[in-house]
Tab-separated table of C-alpha atoms in Angstrom:
chain	number	residue	atom	x	y	z
A	28	GLN	CA	-18.048	-30.409	-5.965
A	29	ALA	CA	-18.026	-27.133	-4.178
A	30	GLN	CA	-16.545	-24.242	-6.130
A	31	LEU	CA	-15.318	-20.756	-5.530
A	32	ARG	CA	-13.947	-19.026	-8.610
A	33	GLU	CA	-11.983	-15.794	-8.439
A	34	SER	CA	-11.526	-13.317	-11.270
A	35	GLY	CA	-10.418	-9.758	-11.808
A	36	GLY	CA	-6.702	-10.021	-11.155
A	37	ALA	CA	-4.444	-7.960	-13.399
A	38	SER	CA	-1.234	-5.970	-13.627
A	39	VAL	CA	-1.629	-2.322	-12.600
A	40	GLN	CA	0.553	0.594	-11.635
A	41	ALA	CA	0.895	1.794	-8.071
A	42	GLY	CA	-2.009	4.000	-7.093
A	43	GLY	CA	-4.408	2.151	-9.339
A	44	SER	CA	-7.536	0.177	-8.500
A	45	LEU	CA	-8.885	-3.304	-9.120
A	46	ARG	CA	-12.034	-5.161	-8.167
A	47	LEU	CA	-11.745	-8.877	-7.541
A	48	SER	CA	-14.785	-11.119	-7.765
A	49	CYS	CA	-15.441	-14.570	-6.340
A	50	ALA	CA	-18.354	-16.487	-7.805
A	51	ALA	CA	-19.812	-19.015	-5.369
A	52	SER	CA	-21.616	-22.078	-6.641
A	53	ARG	CA	-24.326	-23.922	-4.803
A	54	TYR	CA	-23.274	-26.831	-2.628
A	55	SER	CA	-25.513	-29.200	-0.703
A	56	GLY	CA	-28.451	-26.911	-1.230
A	57	ARG	CA	-26.687	-23.859	0.104
A	58	TYR	CA	-24.779	-21.101	-1.576
A	59	TYR	CA	-21.308	-20.270	-0.413
A	60	TYR	CA	-22.280	-16.768	0.355
A	61	SER	CA	-24.459	-18.283	3.078
A	62	ASN	CA	-21.393	-19.630	4.822
A	63	ASP	CA	-20.935	-18.063	8.204
A	64	CYS	CA	-17.860	-16.258	6.968
A	65	MET	CA	-16.188	-15.487	3.668
A	66	GLY	CA	-12.818	-13.916	3.224
A	67	TRP	CA	-10.029	-12.830	0.925
A	68	PHE	CA	-6.488	-14.060	1.493
A	69	ARG	CA	-3.286	-13.449	-0.431
A	70	GLN	CA	0.061	-15.115	-0.877
A	71	ALA	CA	3.168	-13.440	-2.230
A	72	PRO	CA	6.106	-15.489	-3.558
A	73	GLY	CA	8.127	-16.916	-0.700
A	74	LYS	CA	5.632	-15.793	1.913
A	75	GLU	CA	2.853	-17.450	3.859
A	76	ARG	CA	-0.771	-16.971	2.921
A	77	GLU	CA	-2.294	-14.132	4.928
A	78	GLY	CA	-5.756	-12.795	5.564
A	79	VAL	CA	-6.792	-9.587	3.841
A	80	ALA	CA	-10.476	-9.098	4.652
A	81	THR	CA	-13.422	-11.065	6.012
A	82	ILE	CA	-17.181	-10.624	6.060
A	83	ASP	CA	-19.756	-12.553	8.079
A	84	ARG	CA	-23.410	-13.189	7.288
A	85	PRO	CA	-24.723	-10.144	9.182
A	86	GLY	CA	-22.281	-8.108	7.095
A	87	SER	CA	-19.619	-7.273	9.669
A	88	THR	CA	-16.233	-6.775	8.075
A	89	SER	CA	-12.644	-6.990	9.245
A	90	TYR	CA	-9.459	-5.917	7.496
A	91	ALA	CA	-5.774	-6.516	7.855
A	92	ASP	CA	-3.984	-3.378	9.060
A	93	SER	CA	-2.018	-3.223	5.809
A	94	VAL	CA	-5.171	-2.707	3.713
A	95	LYS	CA	-7.449	-0.722	6.021
A	96	GLY	CA	-8.834	2.334	4.291
A	97	ARG	CA	-7.829	1.041	0.849
A	98	PHE	CA	-9.693	-2.254	0.388
A	99	THR	CA	-13.401	-2.982	0.773
A	100	ILE	CA	-14.987	-6.435	0.999
A	101	SER	CA	-18.625	-6.901	0.055
A	102	THR	CA	-21.120	-9.507	-1.121
A	103	ASP	CA	-23.940	-9.551	-3.651
A	104	ILE	CA	-26.372	-12.189	-2.457
A	105	PHE	CA	-28.434	-12.156	-5.653
A	106	LYS	CA	-25.329	-12.771	-7.754
A	107	ASN	CA	-23.794	-15.204	-5.245
A	108	THR	CA	-20.606	-13.203	-5.488
A	109	LEU	CA	-17.970	-11.922	-3.098
A	110	TYR	CA	-16.008	-8.798	-4.032
A	111	LEU	CA	-12.810	-7.090	-3.008
A	112	GLN	CA	-12.463	-3.485	-4.137
A	113	MET	CA	-8.803	-2.504	-3.989
A	114	ASN	CA	-7.828	1.159	-4.245
A	115	SER	CA	-4.513	2.970	-3.896
A	116	LEU	CA	-2.665	-0.217	-4.725
A	117	LYS	CA	0.966	-0.565	-3.660
A	118	PRO	CA	3.732	-2.843	-4.966
A	119	GLU	CA	3.553	-4.757	-1.687
A	120	ASP	CA	-0.011	-5.749	-2.569
A	121	THR	CA	1.399	-7.968	-5.310
A	122	ALA	CA	0.253	-11.522	-4.624
A	123	MET	CA	-2.069	-14.333	-5.615
A	124	TYR	CA	-5.456	-13.523	-4.111
A	125	TYR	CA	-7.788	-16.283	-2.910
A	126	CYS	CA	-11.348	-16.257	-1.682
A	127	ALA	CA	-12.362	-18.686	1.028
A	128	ALA	CA	-15.405	-19.704	3.036
A	129	ARG	CA	-15.968	-21.414	6.337
A	130	TRP	CA	-18.700	-22.598	8.658
A	131	GLY	CA	-18.189	-20.695	11.830
A	132	ARG	CA	-17.039	-17.310	13.007
A	133	CYS	CA	-14.638	-15.327	10.912
A	134	SER	CA	-11.001	-16.072	11.519
A	135	TRP	CA	-7.618	-14.982	10.195
A	136	ALA	CA	-6.310	-18.550	10.356
A	137	VAL	CA	-5.882	-20.107	6.928
A	138	GLY	CA	-6.500	-23.578	8.350
A	139	ASP	CA	-9.935	-22.593	9.634
A	140	TYR	CA	-11.390	-22.216	6.136
A	141	ASN	CA	-13.181	-25.134	4.527
A	142	TYR	CA	-13.365	-23.998	0.906
A	143	TRP	CA	-10.920	-22.182	-1.371
A	144	GLY	CA	-10.821	-20.833	-4.889
A	145	GLN	CA	-7.930	-21.312	-7.281
A	146	GLY	CA	-6.672	-17.735	-6.960
A	147	THR	CA	-6.257	-14.701	-9.186
A	148	GLN	CA	-2.949	-12.864	-9.656
A	149	VAL	CA	-2.568	-9.190	-8.776
A	150	THR	CA	0.666	-7.467	-9.772
A	151	VAL	CA	1.341	-3.849	-8.833
A	152	SER	CA	4.293	-2.092	-10.412
A	153	SER	CA	5.963	1.037	-9.069
């Protein structure tokens, strides 16, 4: 069974930093990092899941306007891991964060992603 496993969520104060990790296991002879696109999404209580950042295989990145300049998505091919470095955290960043992967071009649509992790909680207090 395909697996993406997030870690690194925690409770921090506003202005702090966190780095989320997503370990990708091998599936059908391929690693998840070799998907055409991997991304980070988040879901706050009572809200819909939304895209945060995406990265494609050539390494092109995209960010939601709300996190531009504060968050950085990256991959470590040798460790089969996807990262999200989050700086200058705000209370509105509080959410469950999910990593996801898909075959195809990067997209902000939740329904376009084929594989999901179980999520890691980030709580930012003011």
